[in-house]
Short mmCIF file of C-alpha atoms (C1' of nucleotides) in Angstrom, two decimals:
data_model
loop_
_atom_site.label_atom_id
_atom_site.label_comp_id
_atom_site.label_asym_id
_atom_site.label_seq_id
_atom_site.Cartn_x
_atom_site.Cartn_y
_atom_site.Cartn_z
CA UNK P 30 75.01 18.93 22.16
CA UNK P 31 72.15 17.20 19.86
CA UNK P 32 69.55 19.78 18.95
CA UNK P 33 67.14 18.34 21.61
CA UNK P 34 69.44 19.51 24.82
CA UNK P 35 70.23 22.42 23.15
CA UNK P 36 66.25 22.99 22.72
CA UNK P 37 66.05 22.50 26.58
CA UNK P 38 69.50 24.40 26.98
CA UNK P 39 68.34 27.47 25.50
CA UNK P 40 64.81 27.56 26.89
CA UNK P 41 66.06 26.76 30.49
CA UNK P 42 68.92 29.49 30.38
CA UNK P 43 66.17 31.96 29.65
CA UNK P 44 63.94 31.13 32.18
CA UNK P 45 66.89 31.76 34.80
CA UNK P 46 67.76 34.19 33.06
CA UNK P 47 64.18 36.43 32.56
CA UNK P 48 64.11 36.07 36.64
CA UNK P 49 67.02 38.52 37.19
CA UNK P 50 65.45 40.76 34.91
CA UNK P 51 61.50 41.41 36.58
CA UNK P 52 60.31 38.52 34.22
CA UNK P 53 59.26 35.24 35.77
CA UNK P 54 59.82 32.09 34.71
CA UNK P 55 57.35 30.52 32.76
CA UNK P 56 56.52 33.94 30.21
CA UNK P 57 60.15 33.32 29.78
CA UNK P 58 60.10 29.90 28.49
CA UNK P 59 57.28 30.82 26.78
CA UNK P 60 58.93 33.38 25.07
CA UNK P 61 61.96 30.84 24.35
CA UNK P 62 60.03 28.02 23.12
CA UNK P 63 57.95 29.88 20.47
CA UNK P 64 61.20 31.57 19.64
CA UNK P 65 62.64 28.80 18.40
CA UNK P 66 59.57 26.58 17.22
CA UNK P 67 59.32 26.61 13.63
CA UNK P 68 55.33 26.15 13.18
CA UNK P 69 52.74 27.64 15.96
CA UNK P 70 52.02 25.94 18.80
CA UNK P 71 48.47 25.79 20.89
CA UNK P 72 47.75 26.06 24.12
CA UNK P 73 47.90 22.12 24.93
CA UNK P 74 51.67 21.98 23.06
CA UNK P 75 52.79 24.40 24.96
CA UNK P 76 51.41 23.25 28.54
CA UNK P 77 52.60 19.49 27.81
CA UNK P 78 56.22 21.21 26.40
CA UNK P 79 56.95 23.08 29.77
CA UNK P 80 54.70 21.73 31.88
CA UNK P 81 52.90 24.49 33.26
CA UNK P 82 49.81 24.40 34.15
CA UNK P 83 46.53 25.50 31.82
CA UNK P 84 45.95 29.04 33.92
CA UNK P 85 49.33 29.48 34.04
CA UNK P 86 49.95 29.08 29.76
CA UNK P 87 46.63 31.10 29.13
CA UNK P 88 47.81 34.03 31.89
CA UNK P 89 51.70 34.82 30.24
CA UNK P 90 50.24 34.41 26.91
CA UNK P 91 48.56 37.29 27.20
CA UNK P 92 51.06 38.66 28.81
CA UNK P 93 53.66 38.08 26.23
CA UNK P 94 51.16 39.38 23.80
CA UNK P 95 50.06 42.83 25.70
CA UNK P 96 54.10 43.00 25.76
CA UNK P 97 53.55 42.81 21.37
CA UNK P 98 56.34 39.87 21.87
CA UNK P 99 53.94 37.14 20.60
CA UNK P 100 50.86 36.21 18.33
CA UNK P 101 47.56 34.93 18.63
CA UNK P 102 46.89 32.66 14.67
CA UNK P 103 43.91 31.44 13.54
CA UNK P 104 44.39 27.97 11.61
CA UNK P 105 41.31 27.85 8.81
CA UNK P 106 39.76 24.60 10.23
CA UNK P 107 40.61 24.29 13.43
CA UNK P 108 38.76 25.82 16.84
CA UNK P 109 41.63 26.76 18.83
CA UNK P 110 43.90 29.23 18.83
CA UNK P 111 47.97 29.26 18.17
CA UNK P 112 50.37 31.21 18.83
CA UNK P 113 53.72 32.22 17.13
CA UNK P 114 56.47 34.38 18.41
CA UNK P 115 57.52 37.76 16.12
CA UNK P 116 60.39 36.16 15.00
CA UNK P 117 62.29 39.78 13.73
CA UNK P 118 64.75 39.86 16.89
CA UNK P 119 65.02 43.24 16.40
CA UNK P 120 61.63 44.02 16.39
CA UNK P 121 61.37 42.34 19.62
CA UNK P 122 64.32 44.60 21.35
CA UNK P 123 62.81 47.67 19.93
CA UNK P 124 59.30 46.25 21.14
CA UNK P 125 61.01 45.56 24.35
CA UNK P 126 62.88 48.72 24.57
CA UNK P 127 59.52 50.32 24.19
CA UNK P 128 57.89 49.33 26.66
CA UNK P 129 60.40 49.05 30.28
CA UNK P 130 61.04 52.64 28.19
CA UNK P 131 56.66 53.82 29.04
CA UNK P 132 56.76 51.38 32.45
CA UNK P 133 59.65 52.55 34.05
CA UNK P 134 61.61 55.55 32.60
CA UNK P 135 58.86 58.16 31.80
CA UNK P 136 57.79 57.64 35.60
CA UNK P 137 61.10 58.30 36.54
CA UNK P 138 61.37 61.35 35.07
CA UNK P 139 58.24 62.31 35.77
CA UNK P 140 59.00 62.04 39.56
CA UNK P 141 62.06 63.65 39.36
CA UNK P 142 61.15 66.65 37.89
CA UNK P 143 58.86 67.03 40.68
CA UNK P 144 61.54 66.66 43.19
CA UNK P 145 64.05 68.98 41.11
CA UNK P 146 61.05 71.79 41.69
CA UNK P 147 62.05 72.03 45.79
CA UNK P 148 63.03 75.17 46.93
CA UNK P 149 66.39 75.65 48.24
CA UNK P 150 66.75 77.29 51.64
CA UNK P 151 69.28 74.85 53.80
CA UNK P 152 72.37 73.72 52.23
CA UNK P 153 70.94 69.78 53.00
CA UNK P 154 68.01 71.04 49.98
CA UNK P 155 70.88 72.23 47.72
CA UNK P 156 73.19 68.96 47.80
CA UNK P 157 68.95 66.93 47.45
CA UNK P 158 68.64 68.81 44.42
CA UNK P 159 72.11 68.00 43.31
CA UNK P 160 70.94 64.70 43.66
CA UNK P 161 67.66 64.95 41.83
CA UNK P 162 69.23 67.09 38.84
CA UNK P 163 72.53 64.62 38.49
CA UNK P 164 69.74 61.61 37.96
CA UNK P 165 67.82 63.51 35.32
CA UNK P 166 70.82 63.60 33.25
CA UNK P 167 71.38 59.75 34.19
CA UNK P 168 67.82 58.36 33.58
CA UNK P 169 67.62 61.13 30.60
CA UNK P 170 70.73 58.87 28.71
CA UNK P 171 68.52 55.63 29.73
CA UNK P 172 65.69 57.29 27.79
CA UNK P 173 67.94 58.33 24.58
CA UNK P 174 69.50 55.13 24.35
CA UNK P 175 66.58 53.51 24.29
CA UNK P 176 64.85 55.67 21.72
CA UNK P 177 67.96 55.40 19.88
CA UNK P 178 66.61 51.62 19.15
CA UNK P 179 63.38 52.73 18.96
CA UNK P 180 63.57 54.81 16.13
CA UNK P 181 66.84 52.59 14.56
CA UNK P 182 64.51 49.76 14.09
CA UNK P 183 61.26 52.48 12.75
CA UNK P 184 63.38 53.57 10.34
CA UNK P 185 64.46 50.24 9.69
CA UNK P 186 61.50 49.39 8.68
CA UNK P 187 60.95 52.57 6.78
CA UNK P 188 63.42 51.25 4.49
CA UNK P 189 61.96 48.11 4.56
CA UNK P 190 58.63 49.28 3.61
CA UNK P 191 59.87 51.07 0.81
CA UNK P 192 62.50 48.26 -0.88
CA UNK P 193 59.26 46.58 -1.19
CA UNK P 194 57.79 49.92 -3.27
CA UNK P 195 60.34 51.20 -5.37
CA UNK K 22 56.29 70.16 48.68
CA UNK K 23 58.48 70.40 51.37
CA UNK K 24 62.19 68.95 51.74
CA UNK K 25 61.54 66.36 54.25
CA UNK K 26 58.36 65.35 52.20
CA UNK K 27 60.56 65.09 49.05
CA UNK K 28 63.25 63.29 50.52
CA UNK K 29 60.36 60.41 51.97
CA UNK K 30 59.03 60.85 48.20
CA UNK K 31 62.82 59.85 46.68
CA UNK K 32 63.35 57.01 49.14
CA UNK K 33 60.63 55.08 48.65
CA UNK K 34 59.93 56.04 44.75
CA UNK K 35 63.50 54.33 44.47
CA UNK K 36 62.75 51.19 46.36
CA UNK K 37 59.24 50.95 44.37
CA UNK K 38 61.23 51.58 41.36
CA UNK K 39 63.57 48.64 41.89
CA UNK K 40 61.87 46.28 42.90
CA UNK K 41 60.45 46.22 39.08
CA UNK K 42 64.42 45.21 38.42
CA UNK K 43 65.58 42.98 40.29
CA UNK K 44 66.63 44.71 42.82
CA UNK K 45 65.29 44.25 46.76
CA UNK K 46 63.37 47.50 48.02
CA UNK K 47 65.99 48.11 51.58
CA UNK K 48 68.58 48.10 49.10
CA UNK K 49 66.96 50.17 46.88
CA UNK K 50 66.07 52.22 50.19
CA UNK K 51 69.37 52.14 51.44
CA UNK K 52 71.01 53.54 48.44
CA UNK K 53 68.68 56.17 47.93
CA UNK K 54 68.95 57.33 51.38
CA UNK K 55 72.12 57.94 51.63
CA UNK K 56 72.81 59.54 48.18
CA UNK K 57 70.85 62.10 49.51
CA UNK K 58 72.42 62.46 53.33
CA UNK K 59 75.27 65.19 53.14
CA UNK K 60 77.20 62.95 55.83
CA UNK K 61 78.21 59.47 56.83
CA UNK K 62 75.98 57.23 58.71
CA UNK K 63 76.11 54.44 60.97
CA UNK K 64 74.51 51.54 60.66
CA UNK K 65 72.36 52.62 63.60
CA UNK K 66 70.70 55.88 61.30
CA UNK K 67 69.67 54.18 58.50
CA UNK K 68 67.95 51.07 60.99
CA UNK K 69 65.53 53.73 62.48
CA UNK K 70 65.32 55.76 59.43
CA UNK K 71 64.22 53.31 57.11
CA UNK K 72 62.70 50.55 59.91
CA UNK K 73 63.80 47.91 59.03
CA UNK K 74 66.23 45.09 61.53
CA UNK K 75 70.09 45.25 62.03
CA UNK K 76 70.50 42.21 59.81
CA UNK K 77 69.08 43.17 56.90
CA UNK K 78 70.37 46.56 57.25
CA UNK K 79 74.56 44.79 57.34
CA UNK K 80 73.72 42.55 54.11
CA UNK K 81 71.77 45.24 52.39
CA UNK K 82 75.38 47.15 52.94
CA UNK K 83 77.24 45.11 51.90
CA UNK K 84 76.25 44.24 49.06
CA UNK K 85 75.29 48.21 48.03
CA UNK K 86 79.76 47.51 48.72
CA UNK K 87 80.07 45.16 46.41
CA UNK K 88 78.22 46.78 43.61
CA UNK K 89 80.49 49.67 44.14
CA UNK K 90 77.75 52.20 45.07
CA UNK K 91 78.85 53.01 48.42
CA UNK K 92 81.82 53.18 50.74
CA UNK K 93 82.69 52.43 54.47
CA UNK K 94 84.22 55.44 56.16
CA UNK K 95 85.68 55.83 59.30
CA UNK K 96 85.96 58.30 61.77
CA UNK K 97 89.03 59.22 63.89
CA UNK K 98 87.46 58.08 67.32
CA UNK K 99 84.83 56.17 66.56
CA UNK K 100 84.57 52.71 66.91
CA UNK K 101 81.42 51.81 64.91
CA UNK K 102 82.00 52.45 60.95
CA UNK K 103 80.09 54.95 59.02
CA UNK K 104 78.72 54.54 54.85
CA UNK K 105 78.38 56.91 52.27
CA UNK K 106 77.50 57.12 48.48
CA UNK K 107 79.35 57.62 45.83
CA UNK K 108 77.64 61.02 45.07
CA UNK K 109 78.78 61.03 41.20
CA UNK K 110 76.08 60.12 39.66
CA UNK K 111 77.52 58.41 36.06
CA UNK K 112 80.00 57.46 38.36
CA UNK K 113 77.11 55.09 39.62
CA UNK K 114 76.05 54.44 36.26
CA UNK K 115 79.07 52.70 35.07
CA UNK K 116 79.76 50.95 38.05
CA UNK K 117 75.94 49.72 37.79
CA UNK K 118 76.43 49.07 33.12
CA UNK K 119 79.88 47.25 34.15
CA UNK K 120 78.37 44.96 37.24
CA UNK K 121 75.29 44.51 34.84
CA UNK K 122 77.26 43.65 32.27
CA UNK K 123 79.59 40.72 34.38
CA UNK K 124 76.75 39.30 35.98
CA UNK K 125 74.14 39.03 32.97
CA UNK K 126 75.67 39.86 29.42
CA UNK K 127 78.59 37.56 29.57
CA UNK K 128 77.25 34.35 30.40
CA UNK K 129 74.16 34.95 28.09
CA UNK K 130 77.21 35.29 25.83
CA UNK K 131 78.96 32.00 26.34
CA UNK K 132 75.26 30.17 26.48
CA UNK K 133 74.28 31.51 22.80
CA UNK K 134 77.97 30.59 21.68
CA UNK K 135 78.02 27.53 23.23
CA UNK K 136 74.58 26.55 21.14
CA UNK K 137 75.26 28.54 17.53
CA UNK K 138 77.26 25.30 17.28
CA UNK K 139 75.25 22.65 16.56
CA UNK K 140 75.07 21.04 13.56
CA UNK K 141 71.99 21.77 10.52
CA UNK K 142 71.71 19.18 9.44
CA UNK K 143 67.50 19.26 9.59
CA UNK K 144 65.45 22.84 8.47
CA UNK K 145 64.33 22.46 12.55
CA UNK K 146 67.66 22.99 14.30
CA UNK K 147 68.69 25.50 10.91
CA UNK K 148 65.78 27.60 11.99
CA UNK K 149 66.82 27.38 15.70
CA UNK K 150 70.90 28.64 14.60
CA UNK K 151 69.53 31.32 12.70
CA UNK K 152 67.26 32.61 16.35
CA UNK K 153 70.24 31.97 18.49
CA UNK K 154 72.35 34.05 15.72
CA UNK K 155 69.66 36.97 16.17
CA UNK K 156 70.37 37.15 19.40
CA UNK K 157 73.58 36.85 19.18
CA UNK K 158 73.19 40.58 17.45
CA UNK K 159 71.54 41.47 20.01
CA UNK K 160 72.75 40.77 22.68
CA UNK K 161 76.18 41.99 20.66
CA UNK K 162 74.26 45.20 20.60
CA UNK K 163 73.26 45.90 24.29
CA UNK K 164 76.83 44.37 25.58
CA UNK K 165 79.03 47.26 23.27
CA UNK K 166 75.95 49.91 24.54
CA UNK K 167 77.32 49.50 28.32
CA UNK K 168 80.85 49.53 26.73
CA UNK K 169 80.58 52.65 25.68
CA UNK K 170 79.34 54.02 29.16
CA UNK K 171 81.85 52.32 30.32
CA UNK K 172 84.54 53.57 28.57
CA UNK K 173 82.58 57.07 28.07
CA UNK K 174 82.92 57.09 32.02
CA UNK K 175 86.78 56.42 31.80
CA UNK K 176 87.74 58.52 29.87
CA UNK K 177 86.07 61.02 31.30
CA UNK K 178 87.95 59.75 34.48
CA UNK K 179 91.46 60.39 32.56
CA UNK K 180 90.34 63.79 31.65
CA UNK K 181 89.72 64.91 34.75
CA UNK K 182 93.01 63.45 35.75
CA UNK K 183 95.12 64.83 33.25
CA UNK K 184 93.42 68.42 34.09
CA UNK K 185 94.88 67.70 37.82
CA UNK K 186 98.48 67.15 36.57
CA UNK K 187 98.41 69.65 33.91
"C1'" DC M 21 19.06 26.19 21.66
"C1'" DA M 22 22.05 22.38 23.38
"C1'" DA M 23 26.90 20.52 23.19
"C1'" DT M 24 31.16 20.47 22.78
"C1'" DT M 25 35.36 22.50 22.70
"C1'" DC M 26 38.47 25.51 23.91
"C1'" DT M 27 39.59 30.27 26.97
"C1'" DT M 28 40.23 32.82 30.54
"C1'" DT M 29 39.53 33.84 35.53
"C1'" DC M 30 40.48 33.88 40.26
"C1'" DA M 31 41.51 31.71 44.63
"C1'" DA M 32 44.06 28.37 47.07
"C1'" DA M 33 48.39 26.46 47.16
"C1'" DA M 34 53.11 26.02 45.91
"C1'" DT M 35 57.37 28.92 45.87
"C1'" DA M 36 60.60 31.76 46.48
"C1'" DT M 37 62.63 36.41 47.91
"C1'" DT M 38 63.50 39.37 51.74
"C1'" DT M 39 63.22 40.38 56.72
"C1'" DT M 40 64.06 40.03 61.25
"C1'" DG M 41 66.14 39.55 65.28
"C1'" DA M 42 69.68 36.02 68.23
"C1'" DA M 43 73.52 34.38 68.18
"C1'" DA M 44 78.39 33.86 66.83
"C1'" DT M 45 81.97 36.24 64.91
"C1'" DT M 46 84.66 40.09 65.41
"C1'" DA M 47 87.44 44.57 66.87
"C1'" DC M 48 89.42 47.04 69.61
"C1'" DA M 49 90.39 49.21 74.96
"C1'" DG M 50 92.13 49.12 78.94
"C1'" DC X 4 93.43 38.88 78.23
"C1'" DT X 5 88.99 40.25 78.99
"C1'" DG X 6 85.42 43.43 78.84
"C1'" DT X 7 82.64 45.81 75.75
"C1'" DA X 8 80.88 47.73 70.98
"C1'" DA X 9 79.97 47.27 67.04
"C1'" DT X 10 79.05 44.12 63.17
"C1'" DT X 11 77.96 39.43 60.42
"C1'" DT X 12 75.71 35.12 59.82
"C1'" DC X 13 71.24 32.52 59.00
"C1'" DA X 14 67.48 29.50 60.43
"C1'" DA X 15 62.72 31.28 61.16
"C1'" DA X 16 58.70 33.81 60.37
"C1'" DA X 17 56.75 37.12 57.10
"C1'" DT X 18 56.27 39.13 52.59
"C1'" DA X 19 55.15 38.49 47.72
"C1'" DT X 20 54.80 36.43 44.16
"C1'" DT X 21 53.84 32.26 41.32
"C1'" DT X 22 51.24 28.48 40.20
"C1'" DT X 23 47.29 25.52 39.70
"C1'" DG X 24 43.34 23.38 39.30
"C1'" DA X 25 38.59 24.01 39.05
"C1'" DA X 26 34.38 27.11 38.09
"C1'" DA X 27 33.07 30.72 34.96
"C1'" DG X 28 32.72 31.87 30.48
"C1'" DA X 29 32.60 32.05 25.21
"C1'" DA X 30 32.64 30.77 21.27
"C1'" DT X 31 31.29 27.59 17.69
"C1'" DT X 32 29.25 23.69 15.55
"C1'" DG X 33 24.99 20.01 14.61
#
DNA sequence: CAATTCTTTCAAAATATTTTGAAATTACAG
DNA sequence: CTGTAATTTCAAAATATTTTGAAAGAATTG
């Protein structure tokens, strides 16, 4: 396989994969493209390389910035904006874990806690409460796993920080 | 909140949540409904309770069986099929972990391994390889986490098994 | 501040996914 | 084997999501 083939395959695969999670193809492909780009790219570059429209590029680049997965970079003497991906893959993982936790886990925890509160006067309601409690424990497990990723990396970051200053 | 309100809220919340993952609303709501049902339900029951069509019910019940999250149950003297959810929530979690691992992690691992193989004759290709290796390690982490869930529960299952026979 | 270049927005179009419902198939009882 | 009840299938319809592209908005330069 040539390098260009590998590049294409990576971008393509990442895009396909993303749709299985709730992420759209353009966003995933943009991220993939920027991940392997040795230099920051301008909007025009990504439009051309991925064959997508200006609006699409603009919106998804912004979303990627909201996720903290890419950064805007300004080049001196250049008017347009360039984008580069966070290359530290563990930082990317931490960022994704953080966002998914905030967007997906936290709301469920709240609803489950609310639903656990119903009175248990009938057998049916008792069964319901049992299920809610079970789900709470599973969601709690997922939550602490994500937290472990987030915290482990914060510690790692901290350790790097210490290295620099000792 | 009354029991019926709680029930509705649970089914509705579960359905909304599922769409954020790659799961469709009907499937999630079916699963939620069966999770809190004290008795196995027939196709007609779920059609009526969720207000969905026969075809929709049939297809999604089958998908849920493929995921190992619900079971068919035959009642003596009844011709139609009844469905009940796996109520052991940790078994559900294990099942989901297993399936997602198989469907999502394994294919990525394969592609990444293939892409790591390209020759590193240019700086660009070297960078590419570095990214692939980073991704490999993150995916490897996700893989072993899912495995931990799967194995932990198999051990738990084993311990229950032993309890019965000692 | 006027002209130019780049970015963002958003309604409409394109695409993808989900749902429906009727027809085909299957399973069973008599 | 026949009739009936239940389930599955799948093309078409409904819905939801994504993408486009042109217009509006910002930023920068001379």
